């Protein structure tokens, strides 16, 4: 089953083409790595898909239905959730309150019977390392990323975008996030993840998509793309 499909997706900012004619597919059960050098347009691509910065041209379909340019809240209700490269929490809210906000507003009314318990389960699922009563402004970057992930999962997505979840992690924390990603996949959630840490990419992804200067230069299995000379040239020059 096709979960996500883009065709000729393009995003321009004035005279700058940040994403150029990108067509891609995510299938049910996929963990797709979106890779490319810094400034390649990876985050811009998922922003265009998710409605944060709608595309200039091209189309997006989720689960076979047209979703091009739908706003983020409607994309969320249709099953898409995401984390951010730089988490932006509600600084004065506690962890449990932050997740409850996503639980209440990210699900259709009545879908979650006990928002408090559901939010607590999301924090436990991502192995949030602090008390649920901790205030967000007291958290470090790694802890904020776990909170961001719990919030993303609170809306019960079928498709999850993860934007550089592993940046800044120690070796032990990297192993933890690999385990959590696999747990998410086993829940039946398809994943598209932006990542630079190839150890993580090679360990968890079944397919890769590489873009450079906003253009797709390779797509295929993890090994096919990792061994593609165009990908090596994009990273190494």
PDB file of C-alpha atoms in Angstrom:
ATOM      1  CA  UNK A   1       0.000   0.000   0.000  1.00  0.00           C
ATOM      2  CA  UNK A   2       1.266   3.477  -0.908  1.00  0.00           C
ATOM      3  CA  UNK A   3       1.241   5.723   2.163  1.00  0.00           C
ATOM      4  CA  UNK A   4       2.754   8.830   0.585  1.00  0.00           C
ATOM      5  CA  UNK A   5       3.349   9.855  -3.007  1.00  0.00           C
ATOM      6  CA  UNK A   6       4.734  13.105  -4.375  1.00  0.00           C
ATOM      7  CA  UNK A   7       4.898  13.972  -8.057  1.00  0.00           C
ATOM      8  CA  UNK A   8       7.121  16.714  -9.456  1.00  0.00           C
ATOM      9  CA  UNK A   9       7.065  18.540  -6.124  1.00  0.00           C
ATOM     10  CA  UNK A  10       8.724  21.952  -6.342  1.00  0.00           C
ATOM     11  CA  UNK A  11       9.189  24.686  -3.751  1.00  0.00           C
ATOM     12  CA  UNK A  12      10.514  28.110  -4.681  1.00  0.00           C
ATOM     13  CA  UNK A  13      11.391  31.044  -2.480  1.00  0.00           C
ATOM     14  CA  UNK A  14      11.493  34.002  -4.859  1.00  0.00           C
ATOM     15  CA  UNK A  15      14.179  33.159  -7.394  1.00  0.00           C
ATOM     16  CA  UNK A  16      15.570  30.258  -5.338  1.00  0.00           C
ATOM     17  CA  UNK A  17      14.350  26.753  -6.159  1.00  0.00           C
ATOM     18  CA  UNK A  18      14.860  24.861  -2.889  1.00  0.00           C
ATOM     19  CA  UNK A  19      13.065  21.660  -3.991  1.00  0.00           C
ATOM     20  CA  UNK A  20      13.060  20.859  -7.673  1.00  0.00           C
ATOM     21  CA  UNK A  21      10.667  18.376  -9.282  1.00  0.00           C
ATOM     22  CA  UNK A  22      10.928  15.665  -6.610  1.00  0.00           C
ATOM     23  CA  UNK A  23       8.822  12.531  -7.065  1.00  0.00           C
ATOM     24  CA  UNK A  24       8.940   9.913  -4.320  1.00  0.00           C
ATOM     25  CA  UNK A  25       6.937   7.124  -2.720  1.00  0.00           C
ATOM     26  CA  UNK A  26       6.670   5.791   0.826  1.00  0.00           C
ATOM     27  CA  UNK A  27       5.048   2.388   1.245  1.00  0.00           C
ATOM     28  CA  UNK A  28       3.326   0.907   4.257  1.00  0.00           C
ATOM     29  CA  UNK A  29       5.947  -0.404   6.670  1.00  0.00           C
ATOM     30  CA  UNK A  30       8.781   1.613   5.157  1.00  0.00           C
ATOM     31  CA  UNK A  31      11.519   3.319   7.114  1.00  0.00           C
ATOM     32  CA  UNK A  32      12.865   5.663   4.459  1.00  0.00           C
ATOM     33  CA  UNK A  33      16.006   7.714   5.050  1.00  0.00           C
ATOM     34  CA  UNK A  34      16.034  11.143   3.425  1.00  0.00           C
ATOM     35  CA  UNK A  35      19.707  12.024   3.022  1.00  0.00           C
ATOM     36  CA  UNK A  36      21.832  14.663   1.360  1.00  0.00           C
ATOM     37  CA  UNK A  37      24.426  17.288   2.232  1.00  0.00           C
ATOM     38  CA  UNK A  38      23.601  20.319   4.370  1.00  0.00           C
ATOM     39  CA  UNK A  39      21.402  22.751   2.479  1.00  0.00           C
ATOM     40  CA  UNK A  40      20.164  20.102   0.041  1.00  0.00           C
ATOM     41  CA  UNK A  41      16.487  20.911   0.688  1.00  0.00           C
ATOM     42  CA  UNK A  42      15.545  17.961   2.905  1.00  0.00           C
ATOM     43  CA  UNK A  43      13.646  19.892   5.567  1.00  0.00           C
ATOM     44  CA  UNK A  44      12.093  22.117   2.905  1.00  0.00           C
ATOM     45  CA  UNK A  45      10.784  18.980   1.193  1.00  0.00           C
ATOM     46  CA  UNK A  46       9.027  17.650   4.292  1.00  0.00           C
ATOM     47  CA  UNK A  47       7.750  21.146   5.093  1.00  0.00           C
ATOM     48  CA  UNK A  48       6.163  21.260   1.633  1.00  0.00           C
ATOM     49  CA  UNK A  49       4.607  17.823   2.057  1.00  0.00           C
ATOM     50  CA  UNK A  50       3.288  18.489   5.555  1.00  0.00           C
ATOM     51  CA  UNK A  51       1.749  21.858   4.663  1.00  0.00           C
ATOM     52  CA  UNK A  52       4.033  24.034   6.760  1.00  0.00           C
ATOM     53  CA  UNK A  53       5.352  25.718   3.592  1.00  0.00           C
ATOM     54  CA  UNK A  54       3.050  24.571   0.760  1.00  0.00           C
ATOM     55  CA  UNK A  55       4.674  23.584  -2.538  1.00  0.00           C
ATOM     56  CA  UNK A  56       4.907  25.971  -5.474  1.00  0.00           C
ATOM     57  CA  UNK A  57       3.895  23.191  -7.867  1.00  0.00           C
ATOM     58  CA  UNK A  58       3.501  19.441  -8.020  1.00  0.00           C
ATOM     59  CA  UNK A  59       1.236  17.164  -6.005  1.00  0.00           C
ATOM     60  CA  UNK A  60       1.080  15.256  -2.733  1.00  0.00           C
ATOM     61  CA  UNK A  61      -1.111  12.247  -2.002  1.00  0.00           C
ATOM     62  CA  UNK A  62      -1.484  10.432   1.311  1.00  0.00           C
ATOM     63  CA  UNK A  63      -3.214   7.056   1.360  1.00  0.00           C
ATOM     64  CA  UNK A  64      -4.344   7.693  -2.204  1.00  0.00           C
ATOM     65  CA  UNK A  65      -6.077  11.002  -1.482  1.00  0.00           C
ATOM     66  CA  UNK A  66      -4.975  14.416  -2.701  1.00  0.00           C
ATOM     67  CA  UNK A  67      -3.479  16.467   0.136  1.00  0.00           C
ATOM     68  CA  UNK A  68      -1.439  19.081  -1.740  1.00  0.00           C
ATOM     69  CA  UNK A  69      -1.248  22.340   0.240  1.00  0.00           C
ATOM     70  CA  UNK A  70      -3.502  21.178   3.056  1.00  0.00           C
ATOM     71  CA  UNK A  71      -2.539  22.982   6.290  1.00  0.00           C
ATOM     72  CA  UNK A  72      -0.586  21.052   8.952  1.00  0.00           C
ATOM     73  CA  UNK A  73      -3.568  20.545  11.259  1.00  0.00           C
ATOM     74  CA  UNK A  74      -5.517  18.821   8.485  1.00  0.00           C
ATOM     75  CA  UNK A  75      -2.515  16.713   7.517  1.00  0.00           C
ATOM     76  CA  UNK A  76      -2.246  15.687  11.155  1.00  0.00           C
ATOM     77  CA  UNK A  77      -5.894  14.622  11.294  1.00  0.00           C
ATOM     78  CA  UNK A  78      -5.267  12.551   8.144  1.00  0.00           C
ATOM     79  CA  UNK A  79      -2.468  10.628   9.815  1.00  0.00           C
ATOM     80  CA  UNK A  80       0.769  12.599   9.371  1.00  0.00           C
ATOM     81  CA  UNK A  81       2.867  13.763  12.288  1.00  0.00           C
ATOM     82  CA  UNK A  82       6.431  15.016  12.594  1.00  0.00           C
ATOM     83  CA  UNK A  83       9.285  16.069  14.805  1.00  0.00           C
ATOM     84  CA  UNK A  84      11.444  19.117  14.201  1.00  0.00           C
ATOM     85  CA  UNK A  85      15.182  19.519  13.822  1.00  0.00           C
ATOM     86  CA  UNK A  86      15.020  22.215  16.500  1.00  0.00           C
ATOM     87  CA  UNK A  87      12.196  21.414  18.955  1.00  0.00           C
ATOM     88  CA  UNK A  88       9.945  24.348  19.857  1.00  0.00           C
ATOM     89  CA  UNK A  89       8.182  23.335  23.067  1.00  0.00           C
ATOM     90  CA  UNK A  90       5.716  25.293  25.139  1.00  0.00           C
ATOM     91  CA  UNK A  91       8.418  26.481  27.546  1.00  0.00           C
ATOM     92  CA  UNK A  92       6.231  26.911  30.628  1.00  0.00           C
ATOM     93  CA  UNK A  93       4.288  23.671  30.210  1.00  0.00           C
ATOM     94  CA  UNK A  94       5.227  20.441  31.914  1.00  0.00           C
ATOM     95  CA  UNK A  95       6.130  17.438  29.780  1.00  0.00           C
ATOM     96  CA  UNK A  96       2.780  15.758  30.370  1.00  0.00           C
ATOM     97  CA  UNK A  97       0.902  18.969  29.540  1.00  0.00           C
ATOM     98  CA  UNK A  98       2.841  19.350  26.279  1.00  0.00           C
ATOM     99  CA  UNK A  99       1.950  15.842  25.175  1.00  0.00           C
ATOM    100  CA  UNK A 100      -1.662  16.286  26.274  1.00  0.00           C
ATOM    101  CA  UNK A 101      -1.927  19.299  23.965  1.00  0.00           C
ATOM    102  CA  UNK A 102      -0.963  17.086  21.028  1.00  0.00           C
ATOM    103  CA  UNK A 103      -3.277  14.325  22.255  1.00  0.00           C
ATOM    104  CA  UNK A 104      -6.305  16.596  22.514  1.00  0.00           C
ATOM    105  CA  UNK A 105      -5.835  18.692  19.383  1.00  0.00           C
ATOM    106  CA  UNK A 106      -4.125  16.090  17.192  1.00  0.00           C
ATOM    107  CA  UNK A 107      -6.877  13.474  17.373  1.00  0.00           C
ATOM    108  CA  UNK A 108     -10.493  13.551  16.300  1.00  0.00           C
ATOM    109  CA  UNK A 109     -12.834  14.357  19.197  1.00  0.00           C
ATOM    110  CA  UNK A 110     -13.562  11.309  21.333  1.00  0.00           C
ATOM    111  CA  UNK A 111     -10.861   9.123  19.784  1.00  0.00           C
ATOM    112  CA  UNK A 112      -8.745   9.160  22.951  1.00  0.00           C
ATOM    113  CA  UNK A 113     -10.852   8.316  26.002  1.00  0.00           C
ATOM    114  CA  UNK A 114      -8.259   9.277  28.624  1.00  0.00           C
ATOM    115  CA  UNK A 115      -5.907  12.001  27.356  1.00  0.00           C
ATOM    116  CA  UNK A 116      -3.805  11.986  30.523  1.00  0.00           C
ATOM    117  CA  UNK A 117      -3.180   8.251  30.420  1.00  0.00           C
ATOM    118  CA  UNK A 118      -2.549   8.296  26.673  1.00  0.00           C
ATOM    119  CA  UNK A 119      -0.015  11.114  27.068  1.00  0.00           C
ATOM    120  CA  UNK A 120       1.698   9.281  29.900  1.00  0.00           C
ATOM    121  CA  UNK A 121       1.964   6.174  27.714  1.00  0.00           C
ATOM    122  CA  UNK A 122       3.569   8.229  24.931  1.00  0.00           C
ATOM    123  CA  UNK A 123       6.225   9.556  27.315  1.00  0.00           C
ATOM    124  CA  UNK A 124       6.903   6.018  28.514  1.00  0.00           C
ATOM    125  CA  UNK A 125       7.043   4.719  24.942  1.00  0.00           C
ATOM    126  CA  UNK A 126       9.795   7.154  23.922  1.00  0.00           C
ATOM    127  CA  UNK A 127      11.615   6.443  27.198  1.00  0.00           C
ATOM    128  CA  UNK A 128      11.441  10.068  28.296  1.00  0.00           C
ATOM    129  CA  UNK A 129      14.245  10.332  30.852  1.00  0.00           C
ATOM    130  CA  UNK A 130      12.696  12.914  33.198  1.00  0.00           C
ATOM    131  CA  UNK A 131       9.641  13.187  35.448  1.00  0.00           C
ATOM    132  CA  UNK A 132       6.439  14.034  33.591  1.00  0.00           C
ATOM    133  CA  UNK A 133       6.080  17.145  35.745  1.00  0.00           C
ATOM    134  CA  UNK A 134       9.353  18.711  34.541  1.00  0.00           C
ATOM    135  CA  UNK A 135       8.890  22.083  32.830  1.00  0.00           C
ATOM    136  CA  UNK A 136      10.009  22.127  29.186  1.00  0.00           C
ATOM    137  CA  UNK A 137      12.338  25.114  29.579  1.00  0.00           C
ATOM    138  CA  UNK A 138      14.407  23.035  32.023  1.00  0.00           C
ATOM    139  CA  UNK A 139      15.173  20.328  29.446  1.00  0.00           C
ATOM    140  CA  UNK A 140      18.320  19.945  27.355  1.00  0.00           C
ATOM    141  CA  UNK A 141      18.264  19.345  23.592  1.00  0.00           C
ATOM    142  CA  UNK A 142      18.278  15.538  23.797  1.00  0.00           C
ATOM    143  CA  UNK A 143      15.421  15.541  26.325  1.00  0.00           C
ATOM    144  CA  UNK A 144      13.454  18.025  24.228  1.00  0.00           C
ATOM    145  CA  UNK A 145      13.774  15.737  21.208  1.00  0.00           C
ATOM    146  CA  UNK A 146      12.273  12.862  23.192  1.00  0.00           C
ATOM    147  CA  UNK A 147       9.432  15.145  24.266  1.00  0.00           C
ATOM    148  CA  UNK A 148       8.950  16.253  20.655  1.00  0.00           C
ATOM    149  CA  UNK A 149       8.734  12.617  19.585  1.00  0.00           C
ATOM    150  CA  UNK A 150       6.174  11.831  22.296  1.00  0.00           C
ATOM    151  CA  UNK A 151       4.078  14.772  21.088  1.00  0.00           C
ATOM    152  CA  UNK A 152       4.311  13.567  17.489  1.00  0.00           C
ATOM    153  CA  UNK A 153       3.164  10.073  18.442  1.00  0.00           C
ATOM    154  CA  UNK A 154       0.327  11.372  20.621  1.00  0.00           C
ATOM    155  CA  UNK A 155      -1.848  12.055  17.561  1.00  0.00           C
ATOM    156  CA  UNK A 156      -1.729   8.352  16.598  1.00  0.00           C
ATOM    157  CA  UNK A 157      -0.087   8.923  13.196  1.00  0.00           C
ATOM    158  CA  UNK A 158       0.148   6.406  10.382  1.00  0.00           C
ATOM    159  CA  UNK A 159       3.079   8.306   8.849  1.00  0.00           C
ATOM    160  CA  UNK A 160       5.834   9.964  10.864  1.00  0.00           C
ATOM    161  CA  UNK A 161       8.451  12.459   9.672  1.00  0.00           C
ATOM    162  CA  UNK A 162      11.563  12.603  11.864  1.00  0.00           C
ATOM    163  CA  UNK A 163      13.979  15.493  11.335  1.00  0.00           C
ATOM    164  CA  UNK A 164      17.491  14.729  12.652  1.00  0.00           C
ATOM    165  CA  UNK A 165      16.425  12.989  15.848  1.00  0.00           C
ATOM    166  CA  UNK A 166      19.927  11.597  16.381  1.00  0.00           C
ATOM    167  CA  UNK A 167      22.002  14.776  16.146  1.00  0.00           C
ATOM    168  CA  UNK A 168      24.075  15.350  19.261  1.00  0.00           C
ATOM    169  CA  UNK A 169      23.522  11.893  20.712  1.00  0.00           C
ATOM    170  CA  UNK A 170      26.147   9.786  22.453  1.00  0.00           C
ATOM    171  CA  UNK A 171      26.790   6.196  21.336  1.00  0.00           C
ATOM    172  CA  UNK A 172      24.471   4.844  24.013  1.00  0.00           C
ATOM    173  CA  UNK A 173      21.736   7.357  23.184  1.00  0.00           C
ATOM    174  CA  UNK A 174      22.086   6.469  19.501  1.00  0.00           C
ATOM    175  CA  UNK A 175      21.423   2.813  20.303  1.00  0.00           C
ATOM    176  CA  UNK A 176      18.391   3.894  22.332  1.00  0.00           C
ATOM    177  CA  UNK A 177      16.914   5.883  19.456  1.00  0.00           C
ATOM    178  CA  UNK A 178      17.484   2.966  17.062  1.00  0.00           C
ATOM    179  CA  UNK A 179      15.460   0.771  19.385  1.00  0.00           C
ATOM    180  CA  UNK A 180      12.695   3.355  19.674  1.00  0.00           C
ATOM    181  CA  UNK A 181      12.497   3.786  15.886  1.00  0.00           C
ATOM    182  CA  UNK A 182      12.081   0.044  15.504  1.00  0.00           C
ATOM    183  CA  UNK A 183       9.361   0.085  18.181  1.00  0.00           C
ATOM    184  CA  UNK A 184       7.539   2.812  16.251  1.00  0.00           C
ATOM    185  CA  UNK A 185       7.766   0.785  13.043  1.00  0.00           C
ATOM    186  CA  UNK A 186       6.367  -2.293  14.781  1.00  0.00           C
ATOM    187  CA  UNK A 187       3.299  -0.234  15.717  1.00  0.00           C
ATOM    188  CA  UNK A 188       2.525  -0.045  11.988  1.00  0.00           C
ATOM    189  CA  UNK A 189       3.730   3.528  11.512  1.00  0.00           C
ATOM    190  CA  UNK A 190       5.616   4.267   8.295  1.00  0.00           C
ATOM    191  CA  UNK A 191       8.611   6.567   8.763  1.00  0.00           C
ATOM    192  CA  UNK A 192      10.427   9.134   6.637  1.00  0.00           C
ATOM    193  CA  UNK A 193      13.514  10.325   8.471  1.00  0.00           C
ATOM    194  CA  UNK A 194      16.058  13.034   7.712  1.00  0.00           C
ATOM    195  CA  UNK A 195      19.396  11.959   9.108  1.00  0.00           C
ATOM    196  CA  UNK A 196      23.123  12.537   8.660  1.00  0.00           C
ATOM    197  CA  UNK A 197      24.374   9.753  10.923  1.00  0.00           C
ATOM    198  CA  UNK A 198      24.948   6.891   8.499  1.00  0.00           C
ATOM    199  CA  UNK A 199      25.306   4.353  11.306  1.00  0.00           C
ATOM    200  CA  UNK A 200      21.661   4.969  12.169  1.00  0.00           C
ATOM    201  CA  UNK A 201      20.523   5.141   8.543  1.00  0.00           C
ATOM    202  CA  UNK A 202      22.145   1.827   7.646  1.00  0.00           C
ATOM    203  CA  UNK A 203      20.829   0.118  10.774  1.00  0.00           C
ATOM    204  CA  UNK A 204      17.128   0.995  10.570  1.00  0.00           C
ATOM    205  CA  UNK A 205      16.179   2.099   7.026  1.00  0.00           C
ATOM    206  CA  UNK A 206      15.029  -0.243   4.266  1.00  0.00           C
ATOM    207  CA  UNK A 207      15.107   2.455   1.572  1.00  0.00           C
ATOM    208  CA  UNK A 208      16.912   5.750   0.990  1.00  0.00           C
ATOM    209  CA  UNK A 209      16.228   8.900  -0.984  1.00  0.00           C
ATOM    210  CA  UNK A 210      19.107  11.298  -1.629  1.00  0.00           C
ATOM    211  CA  UNK A 211      18.676  14.886  -2.781  1.00  0.00           C
ATOM    212  CA  UNK A 212      21.234  17.534  -3.682  1.00  0.00           C
ATOM    213  CA  UNK A 213      20.480  21.166  -4.517  1.00  0.00           C
ATOM    214  CA  UNK A 214      16.806  20.249  -4.184  1.00  0.00           C
ATOM    215  CA  UNK A 215      17.012  17.552  -6.879  1.00  0.00           C
ATOM    216  CA  UNK A 216      16.547  13.827  -6.311  1.00  0.00           C
ATOM    217  CA  UNK A 217      19.773  12.104  -7.371  1.00  0.00           C
ATOM    218  CA  UNK A 218      19.161   8.580  -6.047  1.00  0.00           C
ATOM    219  CA  UNK A 219      16.374   6.410  -4.661  1.00  0.00           C
ATOM    220  CA  UNK A 220      16.323   2.712  -3.832  1.00  0.00           C
ATOM    221  CA  UNK A 221      17.286   0.185  -1.217  1.00  0.00           C
ATOM    222  CA  UNK A 222      19.680   1.275   1.503  1.00  0.00           C
ATOM    223  CA  UNK A 223      22.618  -0.551  -0.064  1.00  0.00           C
ATOM    224  CA  UNK A 224      21.855   0.641  -3.600  1.00  0.00           C
ATOM    225  CA  UNK A 225      21.816   4.293  -2.609  1.00  0.00           C
ATOM    226  CA  UNK A 226      24.731   4.034  -0.189  1.00  0.00           C
ATOM    227  CA  UNK A 227      26.842   2.541  -2.990  1.00  0.00           C
ATOM    228  CA  UNK A 228      25.699   4.993  -5.663  1.00  0.00           C
ATOM    229  CA  UNK A 229      28.686   7.069  -6.888  1.00  0.00           C
ATOM    230  CA  UNK A 230      26.428  10.108  -7.288  1.00  0.00           C
ATOM    231  CA  UNK A 231      25.671   9.978  -3.568  1.00  0.00           C
ATOM    232  CA  UNK A 232      29.347   9.663  -2.651  1.00  0.00           C
ATOM    233  CA  UNK A 233      30.133  12.650  -4.867  1.00  0.00           C
ATOM    234  CA  UNK A 234      27.329  14.708  -3.291  1.00  0.00           C
ATOM    235  CA  UNK A 235      28.793  14.151   0.179  1.00  0.00           C
ATOM    236  CA  UNK A 236      32.478  14.204  -0.649  1.00  0.00           C
ATOM    237  CA  UNK A 237      32.587  16.654  -3.549  1.00  0.00           C
TER     238      UNK A 237
END
